[in-house]
Coordinates of C-alpha atoms and ligand atoms in Angstrom, one line a residue:
X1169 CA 229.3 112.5 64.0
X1170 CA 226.3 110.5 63.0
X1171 CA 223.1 111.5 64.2
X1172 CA 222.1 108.0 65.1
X1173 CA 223.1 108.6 68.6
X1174 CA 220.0 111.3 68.9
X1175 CA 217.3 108.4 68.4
X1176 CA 218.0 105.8 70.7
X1177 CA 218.6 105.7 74.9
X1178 CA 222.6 105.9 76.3
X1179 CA 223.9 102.9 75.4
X1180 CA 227.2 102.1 78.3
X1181 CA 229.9 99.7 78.4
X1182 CA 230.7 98.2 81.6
X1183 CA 234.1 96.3 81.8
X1184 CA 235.1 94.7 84.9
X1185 CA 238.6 93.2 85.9
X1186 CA 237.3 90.0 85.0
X1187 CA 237.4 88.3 89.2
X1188 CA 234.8 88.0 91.4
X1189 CA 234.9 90.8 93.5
X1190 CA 234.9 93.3 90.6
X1191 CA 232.4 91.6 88.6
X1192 CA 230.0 91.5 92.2
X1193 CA 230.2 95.5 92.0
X1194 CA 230.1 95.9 88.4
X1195 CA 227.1 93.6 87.9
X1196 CA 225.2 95.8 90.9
X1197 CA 225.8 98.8 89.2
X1198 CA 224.8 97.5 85.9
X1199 CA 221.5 96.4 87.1
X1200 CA 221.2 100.0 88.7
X1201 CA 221.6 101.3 85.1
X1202 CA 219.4 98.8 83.7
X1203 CA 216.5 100.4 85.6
X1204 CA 216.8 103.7 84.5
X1205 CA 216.4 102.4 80.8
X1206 CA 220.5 103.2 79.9
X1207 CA 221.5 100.5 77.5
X1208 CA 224.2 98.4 79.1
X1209 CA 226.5 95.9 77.3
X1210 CA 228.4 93.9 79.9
X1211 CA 231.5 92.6 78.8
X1212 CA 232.7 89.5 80.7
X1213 CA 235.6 87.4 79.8
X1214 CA 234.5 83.7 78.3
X1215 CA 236.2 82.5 81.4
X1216 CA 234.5 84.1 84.2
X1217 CA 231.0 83.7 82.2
X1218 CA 231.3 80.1 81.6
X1219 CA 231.8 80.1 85.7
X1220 CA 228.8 82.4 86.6
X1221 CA 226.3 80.4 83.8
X1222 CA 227.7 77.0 86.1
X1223 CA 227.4 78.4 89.4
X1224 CA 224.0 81.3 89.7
X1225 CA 220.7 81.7 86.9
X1226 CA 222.6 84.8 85.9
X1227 CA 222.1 84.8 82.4
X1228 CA 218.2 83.8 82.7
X1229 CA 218.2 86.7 85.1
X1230 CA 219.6 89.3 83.3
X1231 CA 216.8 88.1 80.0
X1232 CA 214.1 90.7 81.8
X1233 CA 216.2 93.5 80.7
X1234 CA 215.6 93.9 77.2
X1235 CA 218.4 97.1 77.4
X1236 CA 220.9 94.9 79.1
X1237 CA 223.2 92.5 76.9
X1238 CA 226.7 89.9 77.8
X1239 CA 229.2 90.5 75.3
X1240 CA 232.2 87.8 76.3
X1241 CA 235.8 88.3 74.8
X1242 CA 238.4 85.2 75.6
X1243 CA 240.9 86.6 78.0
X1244 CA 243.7 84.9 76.1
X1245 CA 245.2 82.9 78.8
X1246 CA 245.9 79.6 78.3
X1247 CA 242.8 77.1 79.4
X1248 CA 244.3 75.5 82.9
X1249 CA 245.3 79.1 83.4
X1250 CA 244.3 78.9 87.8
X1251 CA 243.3 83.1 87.6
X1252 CA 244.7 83.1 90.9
X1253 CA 246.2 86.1 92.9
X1254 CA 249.4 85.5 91.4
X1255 CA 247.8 85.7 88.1
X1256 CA 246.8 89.1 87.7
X1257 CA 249.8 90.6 86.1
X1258 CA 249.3 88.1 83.4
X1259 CA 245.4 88.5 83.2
X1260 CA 246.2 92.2 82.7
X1261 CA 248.8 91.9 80.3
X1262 CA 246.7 89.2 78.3
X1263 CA 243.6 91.5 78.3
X1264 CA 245.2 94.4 76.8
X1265 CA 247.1 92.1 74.2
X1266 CA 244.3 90.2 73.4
X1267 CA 241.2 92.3 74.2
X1268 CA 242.0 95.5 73.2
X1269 CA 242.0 94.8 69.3
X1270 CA 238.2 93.1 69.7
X1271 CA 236.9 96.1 71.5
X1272 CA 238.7 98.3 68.8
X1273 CA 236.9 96.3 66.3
X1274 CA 233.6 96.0 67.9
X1275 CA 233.3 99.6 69.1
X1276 CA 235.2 101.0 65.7
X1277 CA 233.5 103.0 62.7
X1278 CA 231.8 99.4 60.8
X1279 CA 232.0 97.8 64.4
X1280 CA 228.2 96.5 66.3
X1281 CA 228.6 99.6 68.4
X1282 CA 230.1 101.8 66.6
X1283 CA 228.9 105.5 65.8
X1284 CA 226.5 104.0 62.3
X1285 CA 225.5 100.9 64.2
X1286 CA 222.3 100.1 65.6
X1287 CA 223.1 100.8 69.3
X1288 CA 226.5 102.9 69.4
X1289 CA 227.9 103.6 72.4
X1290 CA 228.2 107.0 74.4
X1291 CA 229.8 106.0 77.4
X1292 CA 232.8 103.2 78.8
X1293 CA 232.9 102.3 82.1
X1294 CA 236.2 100.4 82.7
X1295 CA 238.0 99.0 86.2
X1296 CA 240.8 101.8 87.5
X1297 CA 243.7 99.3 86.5
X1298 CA 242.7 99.1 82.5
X1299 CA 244.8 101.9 81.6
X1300 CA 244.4 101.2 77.7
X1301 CA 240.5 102.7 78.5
X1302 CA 241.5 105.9 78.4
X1303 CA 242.8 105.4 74.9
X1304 CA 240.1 103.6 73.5
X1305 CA 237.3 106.1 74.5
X1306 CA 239.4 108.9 73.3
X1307 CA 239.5 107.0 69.6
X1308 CA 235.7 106.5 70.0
X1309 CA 234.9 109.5 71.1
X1310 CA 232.8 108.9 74.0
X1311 CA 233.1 109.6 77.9
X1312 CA 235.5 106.5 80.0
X1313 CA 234.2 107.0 83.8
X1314 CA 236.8 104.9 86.3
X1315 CA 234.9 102.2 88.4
X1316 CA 237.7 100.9 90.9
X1317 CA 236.2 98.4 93.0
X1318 CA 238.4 98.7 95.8
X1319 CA 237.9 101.2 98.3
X1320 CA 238.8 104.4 97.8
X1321 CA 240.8 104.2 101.0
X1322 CA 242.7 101.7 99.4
X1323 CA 242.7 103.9 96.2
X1324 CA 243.7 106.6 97.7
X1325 CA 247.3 105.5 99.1
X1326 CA 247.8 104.0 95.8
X1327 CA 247.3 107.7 94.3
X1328 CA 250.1 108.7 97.1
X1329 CA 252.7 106.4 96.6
X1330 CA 253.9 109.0 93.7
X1331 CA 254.8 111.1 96.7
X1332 CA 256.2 108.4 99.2
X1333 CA 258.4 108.2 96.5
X1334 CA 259.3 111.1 95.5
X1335 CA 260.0 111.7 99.6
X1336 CA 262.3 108.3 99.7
X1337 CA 259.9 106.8 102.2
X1338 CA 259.1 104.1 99.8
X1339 CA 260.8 101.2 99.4
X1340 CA 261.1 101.5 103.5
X1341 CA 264.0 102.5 104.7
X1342 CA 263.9 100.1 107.4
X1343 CA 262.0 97.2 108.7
X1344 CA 260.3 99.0 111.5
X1345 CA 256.2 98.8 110.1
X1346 CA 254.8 100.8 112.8
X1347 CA 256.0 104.0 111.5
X1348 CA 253.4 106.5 110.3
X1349 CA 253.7 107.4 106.9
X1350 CA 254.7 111.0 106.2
X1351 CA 252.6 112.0 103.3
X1352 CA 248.7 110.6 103.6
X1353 CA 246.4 113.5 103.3
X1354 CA 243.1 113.3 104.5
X1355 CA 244.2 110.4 106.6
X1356 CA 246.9 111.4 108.8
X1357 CA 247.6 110.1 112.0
X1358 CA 246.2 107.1 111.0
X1359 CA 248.5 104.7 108.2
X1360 CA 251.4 103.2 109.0
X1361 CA 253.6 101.3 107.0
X1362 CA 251.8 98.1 107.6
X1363 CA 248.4 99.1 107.0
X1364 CA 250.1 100.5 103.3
X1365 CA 248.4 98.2 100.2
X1366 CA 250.6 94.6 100.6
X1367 CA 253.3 95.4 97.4
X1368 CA 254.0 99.0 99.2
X1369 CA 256.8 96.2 101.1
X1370 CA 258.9 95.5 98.1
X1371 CA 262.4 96.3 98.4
X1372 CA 262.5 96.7 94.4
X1373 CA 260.9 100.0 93.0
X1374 CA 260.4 98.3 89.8
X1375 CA 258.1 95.5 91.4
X1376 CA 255.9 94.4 88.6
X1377 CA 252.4 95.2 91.0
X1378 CA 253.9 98.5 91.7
X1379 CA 254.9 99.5 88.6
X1380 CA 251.2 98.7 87.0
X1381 CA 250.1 100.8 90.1
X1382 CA 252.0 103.8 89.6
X1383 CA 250.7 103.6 85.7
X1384 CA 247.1 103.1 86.7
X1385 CA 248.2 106.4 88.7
X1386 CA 248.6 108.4 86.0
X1387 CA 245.2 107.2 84.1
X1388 CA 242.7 108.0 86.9
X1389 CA 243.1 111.4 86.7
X1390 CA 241.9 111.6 82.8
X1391 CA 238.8 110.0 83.4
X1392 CA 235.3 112.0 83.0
X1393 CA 234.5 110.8 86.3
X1394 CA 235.6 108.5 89.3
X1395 CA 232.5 106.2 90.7
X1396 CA 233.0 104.5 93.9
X1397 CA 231.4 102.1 95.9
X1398 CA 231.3 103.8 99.3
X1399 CA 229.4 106.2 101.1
X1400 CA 229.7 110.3 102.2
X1401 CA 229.3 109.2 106.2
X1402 CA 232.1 106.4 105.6
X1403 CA 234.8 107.8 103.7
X1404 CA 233.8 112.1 103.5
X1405 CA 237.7 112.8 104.4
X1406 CA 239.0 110.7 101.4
X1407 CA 236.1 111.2 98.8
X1408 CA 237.3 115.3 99.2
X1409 CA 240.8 113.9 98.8
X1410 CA 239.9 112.2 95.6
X1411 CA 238.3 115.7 94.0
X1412 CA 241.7 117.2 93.9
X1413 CA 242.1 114.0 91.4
X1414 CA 239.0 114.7 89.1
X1415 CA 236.0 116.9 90.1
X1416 CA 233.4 114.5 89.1
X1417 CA 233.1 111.9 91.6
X1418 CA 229.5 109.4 92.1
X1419 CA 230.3 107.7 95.2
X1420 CA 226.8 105.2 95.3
X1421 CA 227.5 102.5 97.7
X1422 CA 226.9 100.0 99.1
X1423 CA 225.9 98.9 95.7
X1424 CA 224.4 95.8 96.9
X1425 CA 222.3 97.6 99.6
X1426 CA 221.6 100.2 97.2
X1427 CA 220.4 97.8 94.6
X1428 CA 218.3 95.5 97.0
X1429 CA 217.0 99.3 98.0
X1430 CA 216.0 100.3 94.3
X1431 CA 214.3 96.7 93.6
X1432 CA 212.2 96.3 96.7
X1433 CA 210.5 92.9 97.3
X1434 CA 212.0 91.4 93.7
X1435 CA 215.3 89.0 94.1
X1436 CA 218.9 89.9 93.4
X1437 CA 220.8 87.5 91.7
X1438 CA 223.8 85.5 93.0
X1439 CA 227.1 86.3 91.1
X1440 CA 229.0 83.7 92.2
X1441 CA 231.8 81.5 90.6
X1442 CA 231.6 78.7 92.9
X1443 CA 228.7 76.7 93.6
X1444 CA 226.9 78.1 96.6
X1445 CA 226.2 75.5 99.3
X1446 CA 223.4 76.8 101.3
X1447 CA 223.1 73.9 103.7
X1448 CA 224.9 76.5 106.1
X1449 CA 221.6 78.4 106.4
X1450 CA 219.7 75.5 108.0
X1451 CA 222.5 75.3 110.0
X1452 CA 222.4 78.8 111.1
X1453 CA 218.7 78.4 111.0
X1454 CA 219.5 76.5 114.5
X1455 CA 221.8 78.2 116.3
X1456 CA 221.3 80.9 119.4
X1457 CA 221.3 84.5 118.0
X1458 CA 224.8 86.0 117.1
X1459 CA 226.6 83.0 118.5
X1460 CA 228.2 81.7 115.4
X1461 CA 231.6 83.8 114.0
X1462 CA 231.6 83.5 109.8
X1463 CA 234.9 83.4 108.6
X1464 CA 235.9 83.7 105.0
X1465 CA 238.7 85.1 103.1
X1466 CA 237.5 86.1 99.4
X1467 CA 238.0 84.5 95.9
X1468 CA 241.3 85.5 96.1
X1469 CA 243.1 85.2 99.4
X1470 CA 245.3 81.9 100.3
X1471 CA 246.6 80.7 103.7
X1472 CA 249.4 78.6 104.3
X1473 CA 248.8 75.3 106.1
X1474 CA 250.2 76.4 109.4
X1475 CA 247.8 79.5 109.1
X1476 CA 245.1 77.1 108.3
X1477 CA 245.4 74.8 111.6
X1478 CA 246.1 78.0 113.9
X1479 CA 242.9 79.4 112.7
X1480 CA 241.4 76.1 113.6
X1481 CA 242.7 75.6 116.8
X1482 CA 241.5 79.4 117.7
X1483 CA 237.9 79.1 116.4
X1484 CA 237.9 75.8 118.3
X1485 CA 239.7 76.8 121.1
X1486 CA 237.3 80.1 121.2
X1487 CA 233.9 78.2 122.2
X1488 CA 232.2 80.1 119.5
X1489 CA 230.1 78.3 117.0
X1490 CA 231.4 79.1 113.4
X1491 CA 230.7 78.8 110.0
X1492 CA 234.2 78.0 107.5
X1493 CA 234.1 78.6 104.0
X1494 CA 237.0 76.6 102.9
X1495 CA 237.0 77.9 99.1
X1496 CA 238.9 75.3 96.8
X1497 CA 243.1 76.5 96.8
X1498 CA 242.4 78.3 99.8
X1499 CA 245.0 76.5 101.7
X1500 CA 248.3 76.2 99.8
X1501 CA 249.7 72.7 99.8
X1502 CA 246.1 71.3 101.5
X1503 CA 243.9 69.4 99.1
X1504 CA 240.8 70.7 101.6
X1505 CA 239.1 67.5 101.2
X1506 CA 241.4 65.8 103.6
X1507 CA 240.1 62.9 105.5
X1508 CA 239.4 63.6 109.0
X1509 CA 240.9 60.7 110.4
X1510 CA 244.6 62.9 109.5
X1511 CA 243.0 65.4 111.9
X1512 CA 243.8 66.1 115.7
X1513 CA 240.8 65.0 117.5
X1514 CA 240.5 68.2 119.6
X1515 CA 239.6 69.7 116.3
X1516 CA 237.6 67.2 114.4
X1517 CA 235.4 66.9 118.1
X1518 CA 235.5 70.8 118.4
X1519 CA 234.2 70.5 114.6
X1520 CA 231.8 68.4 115.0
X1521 CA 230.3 69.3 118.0
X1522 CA 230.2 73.6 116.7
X1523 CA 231.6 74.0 113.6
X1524 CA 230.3 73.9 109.8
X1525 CA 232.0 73.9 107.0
X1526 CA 231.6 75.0 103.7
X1527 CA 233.4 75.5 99.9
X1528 CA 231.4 78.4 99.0
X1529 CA 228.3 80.4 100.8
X1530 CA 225.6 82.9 99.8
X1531 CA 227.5 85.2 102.0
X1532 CA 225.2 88.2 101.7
X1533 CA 222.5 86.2 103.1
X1534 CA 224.9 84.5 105.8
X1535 CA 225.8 87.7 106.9
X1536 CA 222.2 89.4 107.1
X1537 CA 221.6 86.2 109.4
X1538 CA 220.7 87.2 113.2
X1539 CA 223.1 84.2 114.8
X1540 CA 225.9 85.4 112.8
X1541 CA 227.6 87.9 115.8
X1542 CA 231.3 88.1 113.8
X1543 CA 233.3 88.2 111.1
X1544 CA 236.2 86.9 110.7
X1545 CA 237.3 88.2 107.0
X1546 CA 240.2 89.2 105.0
X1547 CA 239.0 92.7 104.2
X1548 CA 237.8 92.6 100.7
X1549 CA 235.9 95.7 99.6
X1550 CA 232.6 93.9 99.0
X1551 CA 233.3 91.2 102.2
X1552 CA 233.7 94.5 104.1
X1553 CA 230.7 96.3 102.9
X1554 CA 228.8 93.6 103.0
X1555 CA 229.3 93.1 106.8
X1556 CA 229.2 96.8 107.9
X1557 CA 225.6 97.3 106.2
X1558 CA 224.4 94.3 108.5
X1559 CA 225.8 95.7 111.5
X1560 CA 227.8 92.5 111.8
X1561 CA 231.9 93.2 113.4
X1562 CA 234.5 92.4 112.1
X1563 CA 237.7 90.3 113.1
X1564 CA 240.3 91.1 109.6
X1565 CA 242.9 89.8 108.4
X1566 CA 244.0 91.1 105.2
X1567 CA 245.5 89.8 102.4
X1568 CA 246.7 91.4 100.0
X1569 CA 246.0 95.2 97.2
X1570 CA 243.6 97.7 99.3
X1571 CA 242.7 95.0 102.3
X1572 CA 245.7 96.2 104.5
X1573 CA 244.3 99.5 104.1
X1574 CA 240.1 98.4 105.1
X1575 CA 241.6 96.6 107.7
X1576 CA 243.2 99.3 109.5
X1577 CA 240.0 101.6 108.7
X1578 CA 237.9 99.0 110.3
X1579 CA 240.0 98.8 113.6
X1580 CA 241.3 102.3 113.6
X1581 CA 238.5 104.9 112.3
X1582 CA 235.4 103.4 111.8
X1583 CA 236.0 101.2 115.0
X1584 CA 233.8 98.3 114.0
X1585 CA 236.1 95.7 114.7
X1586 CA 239.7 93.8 115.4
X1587 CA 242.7 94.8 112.8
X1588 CA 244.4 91.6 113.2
X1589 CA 246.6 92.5 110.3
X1590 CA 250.5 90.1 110.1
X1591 CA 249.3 87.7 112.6
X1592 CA 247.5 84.4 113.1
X1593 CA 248.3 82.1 116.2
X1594 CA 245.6 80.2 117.5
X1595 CA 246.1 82.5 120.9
X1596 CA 245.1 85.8 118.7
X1597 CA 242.8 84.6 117.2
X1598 CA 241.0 82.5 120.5
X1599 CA 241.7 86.4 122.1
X1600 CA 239.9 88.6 119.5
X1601 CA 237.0 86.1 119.1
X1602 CA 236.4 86.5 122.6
X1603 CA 236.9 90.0 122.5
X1604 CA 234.3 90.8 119.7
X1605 CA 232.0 87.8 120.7
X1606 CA 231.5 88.2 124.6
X1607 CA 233.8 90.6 126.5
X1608 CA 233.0 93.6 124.6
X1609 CA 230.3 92.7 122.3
X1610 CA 227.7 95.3 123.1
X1611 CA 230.0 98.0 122.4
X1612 CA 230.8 96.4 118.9
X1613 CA 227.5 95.8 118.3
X1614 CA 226.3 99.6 119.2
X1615 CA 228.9 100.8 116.7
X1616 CA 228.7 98.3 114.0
X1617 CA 224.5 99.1 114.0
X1618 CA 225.3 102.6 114.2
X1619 CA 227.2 102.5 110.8
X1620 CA 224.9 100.0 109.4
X1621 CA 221.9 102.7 109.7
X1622 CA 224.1 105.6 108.0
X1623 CA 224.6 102.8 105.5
X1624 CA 221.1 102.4 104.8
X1625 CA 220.3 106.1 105.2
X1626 CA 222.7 106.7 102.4
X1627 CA 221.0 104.4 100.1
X1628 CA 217.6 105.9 101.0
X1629 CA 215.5 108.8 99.1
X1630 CA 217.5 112.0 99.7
X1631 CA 220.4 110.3 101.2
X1632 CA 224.2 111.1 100.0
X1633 CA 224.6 107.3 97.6
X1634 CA 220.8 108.0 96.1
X1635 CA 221.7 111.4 94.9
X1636 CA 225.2 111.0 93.4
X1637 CA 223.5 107.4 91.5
X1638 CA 220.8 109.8 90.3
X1639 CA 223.4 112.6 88.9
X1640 CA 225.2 109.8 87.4
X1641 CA 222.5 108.4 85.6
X1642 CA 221.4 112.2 84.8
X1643 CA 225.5 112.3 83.6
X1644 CA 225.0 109.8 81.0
X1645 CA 221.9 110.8 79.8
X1646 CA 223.2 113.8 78.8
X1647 CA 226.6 112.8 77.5
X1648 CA 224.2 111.0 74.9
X1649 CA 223.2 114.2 73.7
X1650 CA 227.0 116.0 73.9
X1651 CA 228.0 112.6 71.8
X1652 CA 225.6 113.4 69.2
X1653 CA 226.6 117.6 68.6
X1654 CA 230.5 116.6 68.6
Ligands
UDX313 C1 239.1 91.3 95.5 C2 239.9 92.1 96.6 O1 240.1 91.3 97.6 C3 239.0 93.2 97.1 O2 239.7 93.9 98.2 C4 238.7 94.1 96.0 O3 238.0 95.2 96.5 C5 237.9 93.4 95.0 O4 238.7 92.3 94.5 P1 237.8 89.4 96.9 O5 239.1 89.1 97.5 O6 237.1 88.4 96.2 O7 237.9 90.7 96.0 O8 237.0 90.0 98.2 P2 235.7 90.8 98.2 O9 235.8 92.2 97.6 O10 235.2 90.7 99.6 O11 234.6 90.0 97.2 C6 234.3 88.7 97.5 C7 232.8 88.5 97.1 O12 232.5 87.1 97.1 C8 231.9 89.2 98.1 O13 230.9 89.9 97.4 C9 231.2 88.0 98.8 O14 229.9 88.2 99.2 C10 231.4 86.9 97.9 N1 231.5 85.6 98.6 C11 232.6 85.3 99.3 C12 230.5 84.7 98.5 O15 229.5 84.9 97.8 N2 230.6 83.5 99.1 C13 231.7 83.1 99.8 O16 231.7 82.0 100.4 C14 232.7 84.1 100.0

């Protein structure tokens, strides 16, 4: 093995499923890297960088960092390609069709990382779902460490559907989803069917999501090491679960806690991929503290049209102020830019009178506002972090992949919020808004800034996240120097 890998600093690869919610985490941890002089190469898709370089100063950002680079690949869908929900099978499939052969190249023997090159690399970290990592880093000969972005909740009943299988309790044997699930360690008592990860509900075994799960499966476990962005105090029971899976596990979250934490008084960047309005923070600017419920649903989440209005009727109906983000293809078969002369007064007046609306917010800052008392969210891992560390509760309604799983955590265990998981009537939703938001809003509150100090204690010097970041970045160092006696 060359000895150029004894003169210079660890040089990592970070490769994120190439959607917003990964590439939030990923760029977080990057940055956490970046500050511990490691080397980083970030490799975006063309696609999702030519979105951040429109929508945040990214790419100015990132210039401070001499050891951080972008690399961009093309994903190899076609242009008009939406990346939607619906889409990721295909993103998958495209990546490792298309991107696999430019990382050979680029990370080969004559390649601008490769072992002779100026910078080679001595460490991958890949998404959970790009199974073709562990093949790569094995040809390279370096260390692959698993980032899945999800939480390891979520993660964790995709590592036992192997099981439910093997037990014939998946597909369901029936259509009765308030059964408990049989095999669940570390969280029994506690999942049902419905609170299973949304494609656990196929009837077909060889459902395409669940067949790339059940792969992904069987990839985790050869990984050097697992990282997850969590905490000890959140998720102890499944983060012991997940060593019977591989005995090197950094669990560092909140990332974006843990990062603002490490920087002190200098700025994060946005890492958005849709243009931030931030007229909504005047507008929370003037409203009462914790009287204003934020709802939002992800980049990835989509409503139907009848959801849509029964959300509206219940936010209106509710009396609560609230802020809307209204991403674009939110609302299937709803153009969102509908005039509001097509609208039933109650709601445009209910609207007008306590309502804002937006396409796209700097949601960490929305939620660290003081007259933001709720939210109303579909459970994504970074929505849900995001919200806990600000001691703000939550109202979910999941989606889809690991949110049926937060979801139930939320309502169930951690008890910071409403699991209004499989239903949305403008009744519910009036109910659980006034639920969170006046009837019992001092005991939400309580918990919710209970869990937002453990949060932050986590983050701190000496606290469970700071030490497993700093045994990470200890991990790399050294595999530099295992990388260069092979
Ligand atoms: C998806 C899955 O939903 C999620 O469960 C998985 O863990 C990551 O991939 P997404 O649906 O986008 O992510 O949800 P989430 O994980 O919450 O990420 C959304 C990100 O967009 C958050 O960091 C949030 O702060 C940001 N956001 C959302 C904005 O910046 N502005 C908005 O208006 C809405």
């Amino acid at each position: 093995m060359s000895n150029q890998r004894s003169s210079l600093s660890p040089h990592v690869l970070i490769f994120p499923l190439p959607l917003q919610g990964p590439v939030n985490s990923m760029l977080k941890l990057a940055q956490l890297l970046c500050l511990q002089n490691i080397q980083i190469t970030f490799l975006n898709t063309e696609h999702i960088q030519e979105r951040l370089q429109n929508c945040t100063n990214n790419q100015n950002y990132f210039q401070k960092y001499k050891n951080f680079r972008f690399e961009t690949v093309p994903d190899g869908l076609e242009e008009g390609n939406p990346r939607t929900a619906d889409q990721i099978p295909n993103i998958l499939k495209s990546i490792e069709v298309n991107v696999l052969p430019i990382l050979r190249e680029m990370l080969g023997t004559c390649g601008a990382y490769g072992p002779d090159s100026e910078s080679p690399l001595t460490c991958i970290i890949a998404d959970g779902i790009f199974t073709f990592a562990v093949d790569i880093a094995k040809e390279i000969g370096v260390p692959l460490l698993y980032f899945d972005t999800i939480s390891p909740c979520g993660l964790w009943t995709y590592l036992c559907l192997p099981k439910l299988i093997e037990l014939g309790e998946l597909p369901f044997k029936d259509d009765n989803l308030d059964e408990l699930i049989s095999y669940a360690p570390g969280m029994e008592g506690i999942i049902r069917r419905r609170d299973l990860p949304s494609f656990c509900r196929t009837k077909d075994i060889n459902d395409r999501i669940l067949q790339l799960v059940l792969e992904e499966d069987k990839h985790i476990p050869l990984a050097h090491g697992l990282i997850f962005n969590t905490f000890q105090q959140l998720e102890s029971p499944i983060l012991s679960q997940m060593l019977n899976i591989c005995p090197n596990i950094y669990a560092i979250g909140p990332l974006h806690t843990h990062l603002k934490t490490k920087l002190a008084e200098e700025k994060t960047s946005s890492s958005s991929i849709w243009k931030e309005d931030k007229s909504c923070m005047s507008w929370l600017d003037s409203q009462p503290t914790k009287s204003v419920i934020y709802v939002s649903i992800g980049s990835l989440a989509v409503m139907t049209k009848e959801q849509f209005f029964e959300i509206w009727y219940g936010l209106v109906n509710s009396g609560s102020k609230f802020l809307w983000v209204r991403r674009p293809g939110s609302v299937s078969g709803l153009e969102i830019e509908f005039e509001f002369d097509e609208i039933p007064l109650e709601l445009a007046q209910g609207t007008k009178e306590g309502g804002k609306i937006v396409s796209w917010a700097p949601q960490e800052e929305v939620l660290a506002h003081s007259a933001v008392g709720c939210f109303l969210t579909h459970s994504g891992w970074n929505s849900t972090l995001e919200s806990l560390v600000e001691g703000k509760p939550m109202i979910c309604w999941p989606y889809f992949v690991d949110q049926q799983v937060n979801s139930r955590y939320v309502g169930e265990v951690w008890r910071i919020g409403l699991d209004m998981k499989d239903t949305c009537d403008r009744e519910i939703v009036e109910k659980m808004i006034k639920e969170v938001m006046e009837l019992k809003k001092e005991e939400f509150s309580k918990r919710a800034e209970e869990m937002a100090k453990l949060a932050k204690e986590s983050v701190s010097e000496g606290g469970s996240s700071f030490e497993d970041l700093d045994r990470l970045i200890q991990d790399i160092k050294l595999m530099k120097i295992a990388a260069n006696h092979d």
